[in-house]
Coordinates of N, CA and C in Angstrom, one line a residue:
X30 N 73.5 -1.8 87.5 CA 72.9 -0.5 87.8 C 72.8 0.3 86.5
X31 N 73.6 0.1 85.5 CA 73.5 0.9 84.4 C 72.3 0.5 83.5
X32 N 71.8 -0.7 83.8 CA 70.6 -1.2 83.0 C 69.5 -1.5 84.0
X33 N 68.7 -0.5 84.3 CA 67.7 -0.7 85.3 C 66.6 -1.7 84.7
X34 N 66.1 -2.4 85.7 CA 65.1 -3.5 85.4 C 63.9 -3.2 86.3
X35 N 62.8 -3.2 85.6 CA 61.5 -3.0 86.3 C 60.4 -3.0 85.3
X36 N 59.2 -2.9 85.9 CA 58.1 -3.0 85.0 C 57.9 -1.7 84.2
X37 N 58.6 -0.6 84.6 CA 58.4 0.7 83.9 C 59.4 0.7 82.8
X38 N 59.2 1.6 81.9 CA 60.2 1.8 80.8 C 61.5 2.3 81.4
X39 N 62.6 2.0 80.7 CA 63.9 2.4 81.1 C 64.1 3.9 81.2
X40 N 63.5 4.7 80.4 CA 63.6 6.1 80.4 C 63.1 6.7 81.7
X41 N 62.1 6.0 82.3 CA 61.6 6.5 83.6 C 62.6 6.4 84.6
X42 N 63.3 5.3 84.6 CA 64.4 5.1 85.7 C 65.5 6.0 85.5
X43 N 65.9 6.3 84.2 CA 67.0 7.3 84.0 C 66.6 8.7 84.4
X44 N 65.4 9.1 84.2 CA 65.0 10.4 84.6 C 65.1 10.5 86.2
X45 N 64.6 9.4 86.9 CA 64.7 9.4 88.3 C 66.1 9.6 88.8
X46 N 67.0 8.8 88.2 CA 68.4 8.9 88.6 C 69.0 10.3 88.3
X47 N 68.7 10.8 87.2 CA 69.1 12.2 86.9 C 68.6 13.2 87.9
X48 N 67.4 13.1 88.3 CA 66.8 14.0 89.3 C 67.5 13.9 90.6
X49 N 67.8 12.6 91.0 CA 68.5 12.4 92.3 C 69.9 13.0 92.2
X50 N 70.5 12.8 91.0 CA 71.9 13.4 90.9 C 71.9 14.9 91.0
X51 N 70.9 15.5 90.3 CA 70.9 17.0 90.3 C 70.7 17.5 91.8
X52 N 69.7 16.8 92.5 CA 69.5 17.2 93.9 C 70.7 17.1 94.7
X53 N 71.4 16.0 94.5 CA 72.6 15.7 95.3 C 73.7 16.8 95.0
X54 N 73.8 17.2 93.7 CA 74.8 18.2 93.3 C 74.4 19.5 94.0
X55 N 73.1 19.8 94.0 CA 72.7 21.1 94.6 C 73.0 21.1 96.0
X56 N 72.7 20.0 96.7 CA 73.0 19.9 98.1 C 74.5 20.1 98.4
X57 N 75.3 19.4 97.6 CA 76.8 19.5 97.8 C 77.2 20.9 97.5
X58 N 76.7 21.5 96.5 CA 77.1 22.9 96.2 C 76.7 23.9 97.3
X59 N 75.4 23.7 97.9 CA 75.0 24.6 99.0 C 75.9 24.4 100.2
X60 N 76.3 23.1 100.5 CA 77.2 22.9 101.7 C 78.5 23.6 101.4
X61 N 79.1 23.4 100.2 CA 80.4 24.0 99.9 C 80.3 25.6 100.0
X62 N 79.2 26.1 99.5 CA 79.1 27.6 99.6 C 79.0 28.1 101.0
X63 N 78.3 27.4 101.8 CA 78.1 27.7 103.2 C 79.4 27.6 104.0
X64 N 80.2 26.6 103.6 CA 81.5 26.4 104.3 C 82.4 27.5 104.0
X65 N 82.5 27.9 102.7 CA 83.4 29.0 102.2 C 82.9 30.3 102.9
X66 N 81.6 30.6 103.0 CA 81.2 31.8 103.6 C 81.5 31.9 105.1
X67 N 81.4 30.8 105.8 CA 81.8 30.8 107.2 C 83.3 31.0 107.4
X68 N 84.1 30.4 106.5 CA 85.6 30.6 106.7 C 85.9 32.0 106.4
X69 N 85.4 32.6 105.3 CA 85.7 34.0 105.0 C 85.2 34.9 106.1
X70 N 84.0 34.7 106.7 CA 83.6 35.6 107.8 C 84.4 35.5 109.0
X71 N 84.8 34.3 109.3 CA 85.7 34.2 110.5 C 87.0 34.9 110.3
X72 N 87.6 34.8 109.1 CA 88.9 35.5 108.8 C 88.8 37.0 108.8
X73 N 87.7 37.5 108.3 CA 87.5 39.0 108.4 C 87.3 39.4 109.8
X74 N 86.6 38.6 110.6 CA 86.4 39.0 112.0 C 87.7 39.0 112.8
X75 N 88.5 37.9 112.5 CA 89.8 37.9 113.1 C 90.7 39.1 112.8
X76 N 90.6 39.5 111.5 CA 91.4 40.7 111.1 C 91.0 41.9 111.8
X77 N 89.6 42.1 111.9 CA 89.1 43.2 112.6 C 89.4 43.2 114.1
X78 N 89.4 42.0 114.7 CA 89.7 41.9 116.1 C 91.2 42.3 116.3
X79 N 92.1 41.9 115.4 CA 93.5 42.1 115.7 C 93.9 43.5 115.3
X80 N 93.0 44.3 114.7 CA 93.2 45.7 114.4 C 94.2 45.9 113.2
X81 N 94.4 44.9 112.4 CA 95.2 45.0 111.3 C 94.4 45.3 110.1
X82 N 94.6 46.4 109.5 CA 93.9 46.9 108.3 C 94.6 46.5 107.0
X83 N 93.9 46.2 106.0 CA 94.5 45.9 104.7 C 95.2 47.1 104.2
X84 N 96.4 46.9 103.6 CA 97.1 48.1 103.1 C 96.3 48.8 102.0
X85 N 96.3 50.1 102.2 CA 95.5 50.9 101.3 C 96.2 51.0 99.9
X86 N 95.5 51.0 99.0 CA 96.0 51.1 97.6 C 96.6 52.5 97.4
X87 N 97.8 52.6 96.8 CA 98.5 53.8 96.5 C 97.7 54.6 95.5
X88 N 97.4 55.9 95.8 CA 96.6 56.6 94.8 C 97.3 56.7 93.4
X89 N 96.6 56.8 92.4 CA 97.2 56.8 91.1 C 98.1 58.0 90.9
X90 N 97.8 59.2 91.5 CA 98.6 60.4 91.4 C 100.0 60.2 92.0
X91 N 100.0 59.5 93.2 CA 101.3 59.3 93.8 C 102.2 58.3 93.1
X92 N 101.5 57.4 92.3 CA 102.3 56.5 91.5 C 103.0 57.2 90.3
X93 N 102.5 58.4 90.0 CA 103.1 59.1 88.9 C 104.0 60.3 89.4
X94 N 103.5 61.0 90.4 CA 104.3 62.2 90.9 C 105.1 61.7 92.1
X95 N 106.4 61.9 92.2 CA 107.2 61.5 93.4 C 106.8 62.4 94.6
X96 N 107.0 61.8 95.7 CA 106.8 62.5 97.0 C 107.9 63.5 97.2
X97 N 107.7 64.3 98.2 CA 108.6 65.3 98.6 C 110.0 64.7 99.1
X98 N 109.8 63.6 99.8 CA 111.0 62.9 100.3 C 111.9 62.3 99.2
X99 N 111.2 62.0 98.1 CA 111.9 61.4 96.9 C 112.6 62.4 96.1
X100 N 112.3 63.7 96.3 CA 112.9 64.8 95.5 C 114.2 65.2 96.1
X101 N 115.2 65.4 95.4 CA 116.5 65.8 95.9 C 116.5 67.4 95.9
X102 N 116.8 67.9 97.1 CA 116.8 69.4 97.2 C 118.1 69.9 96.7
X103 N 118.2 70.9 95.8 CA 119.4 71.3 95.4 C 120.2 72.0 96.5
X104 N 121.6 71.7 96.4 CA 122.5 72.3 97.4 C 122.4 73.8 97.4
X105 N 122.4 74.3 98.7 CA 122.3 75.8 98.9 C 123.7 76.4 98.8
X106 N 123.8 77.4 98.0 CA 125.1 78.1 97.9 C 125.5 78.6 99.2
X107 N 126.8 78.5 99.6 CA 127.2 79.0 100.9 C 127.1 80.5 101.0
X108 N 126.6 81.0 102.1 CA 126.4 82.5 102.3 C 127.7 83.0 102.9
X109 N 128.2 83.9 102.2 CA 129.4 84.6 102.7 C 129.1 85.5 103.9
X110 N 130.1 85.6 104.8 CA 129.9 86.4 106.0 C 129.8 87.9 105.6
X111 N 129.0 88.7 106.2 CA 128.9 90.1 105.8 C 130.2 90.8 106.1
X112 N 130.6 91.7 105.3 CA 131.8 92.5 105.5 C 131.7 93.3 106.8
X113 N 132.8 93.3 107.6 CA 132.7 94.1 108.9 C 132.5 95.5 108.6
X114 N 131.6 96.1 109.5 CA 131.3 97.6 109.4 C 132.5 98.4 109.7
X115 N 132.7 99.4 108.9 CA 133.8 100.3 109.2 C 133.7 100.9 110.6
X116 N 134.9 101.0 111.2 CA 134.9 101.6 112.5 C 134.5 103.1 112.4
X117 N 133.8 103.6 113.4 CA 133.4 105.0 113.3 C 134.7 105.9 113.5
X118 N 134.7 106.9 112.7 CA 135.9 107.8 112.8 C 135.6 108.8 113.9
X119 N 136.5 108.7 114.8 CA 136.3 109.7 116.0 C 136.7 111.1 115.6
X120 N 136.0 112.0 116.2 CA 136.4 113.4 115.9 C 137.8 113.7 116.4
X121 N 138.5 114.5 115.7 CA 139.8 114.8 116.2 C 139.7 115.6 117.5
X122 N 140.8 115.4 118.3 CA 140.8 116.0 119.6 C 140.8 117.6 119.4
X123 N 140.1 118.2 120.3 CA 140.1 119.7 120.1 C 141.6 120.3 120.3
X124 N 141.8 121.2 119.5 CA 143.2 121.8 119.5 C 143.3 122.6 120.8
X125 N 144.6 122.6 121.3 CA 144.9 123.4 122.5 C 144.9 124.8 122.3
X126 N 145.1 125.6 123.3 CA 145.2 127.0 123.2 C 146.3 127.5 122.3
X127 N 146.0 128.5 121.5 CA 147.0 129.0 120.6 C 148.0 130.0 121.3
X128 N 149.3 129.6 121.1 CA 150.3 130.5 121.7 C 150.1 132.0 121.3
X129 N 150.1 132.9 122.2 CA 149.9 134.3 122.0 C 148.5 134.8 121.7
X130 N 147.5 133.8 121.8 CA 146.1 134.2 121.7 C 145.6 134.7 123.0
X131 N 144.3 135.1 123.0 CA 143.7 135.6 124.2 C 143.7 134.6 125.4
X132 N 143.8 135.1 126.6 CA 143.7 134.3 127.8 C 142.2 134.2 128.1
X133 N 141.6 133.1 127.8 CA 140.2 132.9 128.2 C 140.1 132.6 129.7
X134 N 138.9 132.7 130.2 CA 138.7 132.5 131.6 C 139.2 131.1 132.1
X135 N 139.0 130.1 131.2 CA 139.4 128.8 131.7 C 141.0 128.6 131.6
X136 N 141.6 129.6 131.1 CA 143.1 129.6 131.1 C 143.7 130.3 132.3
X137 N 142.9 130.9 133.1 CA 143.3 131.8 134.2 C 142.9 131.2 135.5
X138 N 143.7 131.5 136.5 CA 143.4 131.2 137.9 C 143.3 132.6 138.6
X139 N 142.2 132.7 139.5 CA 142.0 134.0 140.2 C 141.8 133.7 141.7
X140 N 142.6 134.4 142.5 CA 142.6 134.2 143.9 C 142.6 135.5 144.7
X141 N 141.9 135.5 145.9 CA 142.0 136.6 146.8 C 142.7 136.2 148.0
X142 N 143.7 137.0 148.4 CA 144.5 136.7 149.6 C 144.2 137.8 150.7
X143 N 144.0 137.5 151.9 CA 143.7 138.4 153.0 C 144.6 138.1 154.2
X144 N 144.7 139.1 155.1 CA 145.5 138.8 156.3 C 144.9 137.7 157.2
X145 N 143.7 137.4 157.0 CA 143.0 136.4 157.8 C 142.2 137.1 158.9
X146 N 142.8 138.0 159.7 CA 142.0 138.7 160.7 C 142.6 140.1 160.8
X147 N 141.7 141.1 160.9 CA 142.0 142.5 161.1 C 141.2 143.1 162.1
X148 N 141.6 144.2 162.7 CA 140.9 144.9 163.7 C 139.9 145.8 163.0
X149 N 138.7 146.0 163.6 CA 137.7 146.9 163.1 C 138.2 148.3 163.1
X150 N 138.0 149.0 162.0 CA 138.4 150.4 161.8 C 139.8 150.6 161.2
X151 N 140.5 149.5 161.0 CA 141.8 149.6 160.4 C 141.6 149.6 158.8
X152 N 142.8 149.8 158.1 CA 142.8 149.8 156.6 C 143.7 148.7 156.1
X153 N 143.1 147.4 156.0 CA 144.0 146.3 155.6 C 144.2 146.4 154.1
X154 N 145.2 145.7 153.6 CA 145.5 145.5 152.2 C 145.2 144.1 151.7
X155 N 144.4 144.0 150.7 CA 144.1 142.7 150.1 C 144.9 142.5 148.8
X156 N 145.0 141.2 148.4 CA 145.7 140.9 147.1 C 144.7 140.2 146.2
X157 N 144.7 140.6 144.9 CA 144.0 139.9 143.9 C 145.0 139.4 142.9
X158 N 145.1 138.0 142.9 CA 146.2 137.3 142.1 C 145.6 136.7 140.9
X159 N 146.3 137.0 139.7 CA 145.9 136.4 138.4 C 147.0 135.6 137.9
X160 N 146.7 134.3 137.6 CA 147.7 133.4 137.1 C 147.3 132.8 135.8
X161 N 148.3 132.7 134.9 CA 148.1 132.0 133.6 C 148.3 130.5 133.9
X162 N 147.3 129.7 133.9 CA 147.4 128.2 134.2 C 147.6 127.4 132.9
X163 N 147.6 128.1 131.7 CA 147.7 127.4 130.5 C 149.2 127.0 130.2
X164 N 149.4 126.2 129.2 CA 150.8 125.8 128.9 C 151.4 126.7 127.8
X165 N 150.7 127.7 127.4 CA 151.2 128.6 126.4 C 151.0 130.0 126.8
X166 N 151.8 131.0 126.3 CA 151.6 132.3 126.7 C 150.3 132.9 126.0
X167 N 149.7 133.8 126.7 CA 148.4 134.3 126.2 C 148.3 135.8 126.6
X168 N 147.4 136.5 126.0 CA 147.2 138.0 126.3 C 145.9 138.2 127.0
X169 N 145.9 139.1 128.1 CA 144.7 139.4 128.9 C 144.8 140.9 129.3
X170 N 143.6 141.5 129.2 CA 143.5 142.9 129.6 C 143.3 142.9 131.2
X171 N 144.1 143.6 131.9 CA 144.0 143.7 133.3 C 143.7 145.1 133.8
X172 N 142.9 145.8 133.1 CA 142.6 147.2 133.5 C 142.0 147.3 134.9
X173 N 142.3 148.4 135.6 CA 141.8 148.6 137.0 C 140.3 148.5 137.1
X174 N 139.6 149.1 136.1 CA 138.1 149.1 136.2 C 137.5 147.7 136.0
X175 N 138.4 146.7 135.6 CA 137.9 145.3 135.4 C 138.2 144.5 136.7
X176 N 138.9 145.1 137.7 CA 139.2 144.4 138.9 C 138.3 144.9 140.0
X177 N 137.9 143.9 140.9 CA 136.9 144.3 142.0 C 137.0 143.2 143.1
X178 N 136.9 143.8 144.3 CA 136.7 142.9 145.5 C 135.4 143.3 146.1
X179 N 134.6 142.3 146.6 CA 133.4 142.5 147.3 C 133.4 141.7 148.6
X180 N 133.0 142.4 149.7 CA 132.9 141.7 151.0 C 131.4 141.5 151.4
X181 N 131.2 140.3 151.8 CA 129.8 140.0 152.3 C 129.9 139.4 153.7
X182 N 128.8 139.5 154.5 CA 128.8 139.0 155.9 C 128.3 137.5 155.8
X183 N 128.1 137.0 157.1 CA 127.7 135.6 157.1 C 126.3 135.3 156.5
X184 N 125.5 136.3 156.4 CA 124.2 136.2 155.8 C 124.3 136.4 154.3
X185 N 125.5 136.6 153.8 CA 125.7 136.9 152.3 C 125.1 138.3 151.9
X186 N 125.1 139.2 152.9 CA 124.7 140.6 152.6 C 125.9 141.4 152.2
X187 N 125.8 142.2 151.2 CA 127.0 142.9 150.7 C 127.3 144.0 151.7
X188 N 128.6 144.1 152.0 CA 129.1 145.1 153.0 C 130.0 146.1 152.4
X189 N 130.8 145.7 151.4 CA 131.7 146.7 150.8 C 132.1 146.2 149.4
X190 N 132.4 147.1 148.5 CA 133.0 146.9 147.2 C 134.1 147.9 146.9
X191 N 135.2 147.3 146.3 CA 136.3 148.2 146.1 C 136.1 149.3 145.0
X192 N 135.1 149.1 144.2 CA 134.7 150.1 143.1 C 133.6 151.0 143.4
X193 N 133.1 150.9 144.7 CA 131.8 151.6 145.1 C 132.1 153.2 145.1
X194 N 133.1 153.6 145.9 CA 133.3 155.0 146.1 C 134.5 155.6 145.4
X195 N 135.5 154.8 145.2 CA 136.7 155.3 144.5 C 137.2 154.4 143.4
X196 N 136.4 154.4 142.3 CA 136.8 153.5 141.2 C 138.0 154.0 140.5
X197 N 138.9 153.1 140.0 CA 140.0 153.5 139.3 C 139.9 152.9 137.9
X198 N 140.7 153.5 137.0 CA 140.8 153.0 135.6 C 142.2 153.1 135.2
X199 N 142.5 152.2 134.2 CA 143.8 152.1 133.6 C 143.7 151.4 132.3
X200 N 144.8 151.3 131.5 CA 144.9 150.5 130.3 C 146.1 149.6 130.5
X201 N 145.7 148.3 130.7 CA 146.8 147.3 131.1 C 146.6 146.0 130.4
X202 N 147.1 145.9 129.2 CA 147.0 144.6 128.5 C 148.4 143.9 128.5
X203 N 148.4 142.6 128.9 CA 149.7 142.0 129.1 C 149.7 140.6 128.5
X204 N 151.0 140.2 128.1 CA 151.2 138.8 127.7 C 151.7 138.1 128.9
X205 N 150.9 137.1 129.3 CA 151.2 136.3 130.5 C 151.9 135.0 130.1
X206 N 153.1 134.7 130.6 CA 153.8 133.5 130.3 C 153.1 132.3 131.1
X207 N 153.3 131.1 130.6 CA 152.7 129.9 131.4 C 153.2 129.9 132.8
X208 N 152.2 129.9 133.8 CA 152.5 129.9 135.1 C 152.8 131.3 135.7
X209 N 152.8 132.3 134.9 CA 153.0 133.6 135.5 C 151.9 134.2 136.3
X210 N 152.2 134.8 137.5 CA 151.2 135.3 138.4 C 151.4 136.8 138.5
X211 N 150.3 137.6 138.4 CA 150.3 139.0 138.6 C 149.5 139.4 139.8
X212 N 150.0 140.2 140.7 CA 149.4 140.5 142.0 C 149.0 142.0 142.0
X213 N 147.7 142.2 142.3 CA 147.2 143.6 142.4 C 146.8 143.8 143.9
X214 N 147.3 145.0 144.4 CA 147.1 145.3 145.8 C 145.9 146.2 145.9
X215 N 144.9 145.9 146.7 CA 143.7 146.8 146.9 C 143.6 147.1 148.4
X216 N 143.5 148.3 148.7 CA 143.4 148.8 150.1 C 142.0 149.0 150.4
X217 N 141.5 148.5 151.6 CA 140.2 148.8 152.1 C 140.2 149.9 153.2
X218 N 139.3 150.9 153.1 CA 139.3 152.0 154.0 C 138.8 151.6 155.4
X219 N 138.2 150.3 155.5 CA 137.7 149.9 156.8 C 136.2 150.2 157.0
X220 N 135.6 150.9 156.0 CA 134.1 151.3 156.2 C 133.2 150.5 155.2
X221 N 131.9 150.5 155.5 CA 131.0 149.9 154.6 C 130.8 150.8 153.4
X222 N 130.2 150.2 152.3 CA 129.8 151.0 151.2 C 128.8 150.3 150.3
X223 N 128.2 151.0 149.4 CA 127.3 150.4 148.4 C 127.6 151.0 147.1
X224 N 127.1 150.4 145.9 CA 127.5 150.9 144.6 C 127.3 152.4 144.3
X225 N 126.4 153.0 144.9 CA 126.2 154.4 144.6 C 127.0 155.3 145.5
X226 N 127.5 154.8 146.6 CA 128.3 155.5 147.6 C 127.5 156.6 148.2
X227 N 126.2 156.5 148.3 CA 125.4 157.6 148.9 C 124.9 157.2 150.4
X228 N 124.9 156.0 150.7 CA 124.5 155.5 152.0 C 125.6 155.9 153.0
X229 N 125.3 156.1 154.3 CA 126.3 156.4 155.3 C 127.3 155.2 155.4
X230 N 128.6 155.6 155.6 CA 129.6 154.6 155.7 C 130.0 154.4 157.1
X231 N 130.0 153.3 157.6 CA 130.3 153.0 159.1 C 131.2 151.8 159.1
X232 N 131.7 151.6 160.4 CA 132.5 150.4 160.6 C 131.7 149.2 160.7
X233 N 132.0 148.1 160.0 CA 131.1 146.9 160.1 C 131.3 146.3 161.5
X234 N 130.3 145.5 161.9 CA 130.4 144.9 163.2 C 131.5 143.8 163.2
X235 N 132.1 143.5 164.4 CA 133.0 142.4 164.4 C 132.3 141.1 164.0
X236 N 133.1 140.2 163.4 CA 132.5 138.9 163.0 C 133.2 138.3 161.8
X237 N 132.7 137.3 161.2 CA 133.3 136.6 160.1 C 132.7 137.1 158.8
X238 N 133.6 137.4 157.8 CA 133.2 137.9 156.5 C 133.9 137.1 155.4
X239 N 133.5 137.3 154.2 CA 134.0 136.7 153.0 C 134.3 137.7 152.0
X240 N 135.5 137.6 151.3 CA 135.9 138.4 150.2 C 135.8 137.6 148.9
X241 N 135.3 138.2 147.8 CA 135.2 137.6 146.5 C 135.9 138.5 145.5
X242 N 136.7 137.9 144.6 CA 137.4 138.8 143.6 C 136.8 138.5 142.3
X243 N 137.0 139.5 141.4 CA 136.6 139.4 140.0 C 137.5 140.2 139.1
X244 N 137.8 139.6 137.9 CA 138.5 140.2 136.9 C 137.7 140.1 135.6
X245 N 137.0 141.2 135.3 CA 136.0 141.1 134.2 C 135.0 140.0 134.4
X246 N 135.1 138.9 133.5 CA 134.1 137.9 133.7 C 134.6 136.7 134.5
X247 N 135.9 136.8 134.9 CA 136.5 135.7 135.8 C 136.2 136.0 137.2
X248 N 135.7 135.0 137.9 CA 135.4 135.2 139.4 C 136.1 134.2 140.2
X249 N 136.6 134.7 141.4 CA 137.4 133.8 142.3 C 136.5 133.1 143.2
X250 N 137.2 132.2 144.0 CA 136.5 131.6 145.1 C 136.4 132.5 146.3
X251 N 135.8 132.1 147.4 CA 135.6 132.9 148.6 C 136.9 132.8 149.5
X252 N 137.2 134.0 150.0 CA 138.4 134.1 151.0 C 137.9 134.6 152.3
X253 N 138.0 133.8 153.4 CA 137.4 134.3 154.7 C 138.3 135.3 155.3
X254 N 137.6 136.2 156.1 CA 138.4 137.2 156.9 C 137.5 137.5 158.1
X255 N 138.2 137.7 159.2 CA 137.6 137.9 160.5 C 137.9 139.4 161.0
X256 N 136.8 140.1 161.3 CA 137.0 141.4 161.9 C 136.8 141.3 163.4
X257 N 137.8 141.8 164.1 CA 137.7 141.8 165.6 C 138.0 143.1 166.3

């Protein structure tokens, strides 16, 4: 086979053999390329079908700069608890009454006492009682002109006043000991009156009335009285 025999020159037979060899190599190369392409395509399709993506290449910046998770956060210095706020200073308790000072209205008790029931036209005596309710002695002016009794009827209409027609005056300043009571007697003439004492004075009608006492600016509660 290496020495072809024929009527033609040997070079012709060698060229034919070389041509056949080149064609054969081209055919074999094409078959190999086709086989590789088919295998690669089937592998890519399988990868796409399985949903597995090729790992992404790490960006060049992340290969140089560390991520946040790789950085170590410096320890935070412990925060000391705030100092407790100072307690508010309460105001000092008000001082009590001064011994020997004036008897203010809140240091006094004032009461009116009546017989309870009197006959119309009579002249009953009422009592105006002043008491030092404080724990210390104090001074109070008890002048006659500062004392008064007023009678009103059930409709709260003024009927009589002790200073209407016969006002009295005196100078009476006293030191009242703790718990000491001073009683003033006031007689009622049994007739109606008004502050000017110019209206006719008559006997009030029988019924229920109320007496109220006053010592300057201190006022008592109501004391009932029945006229029959």
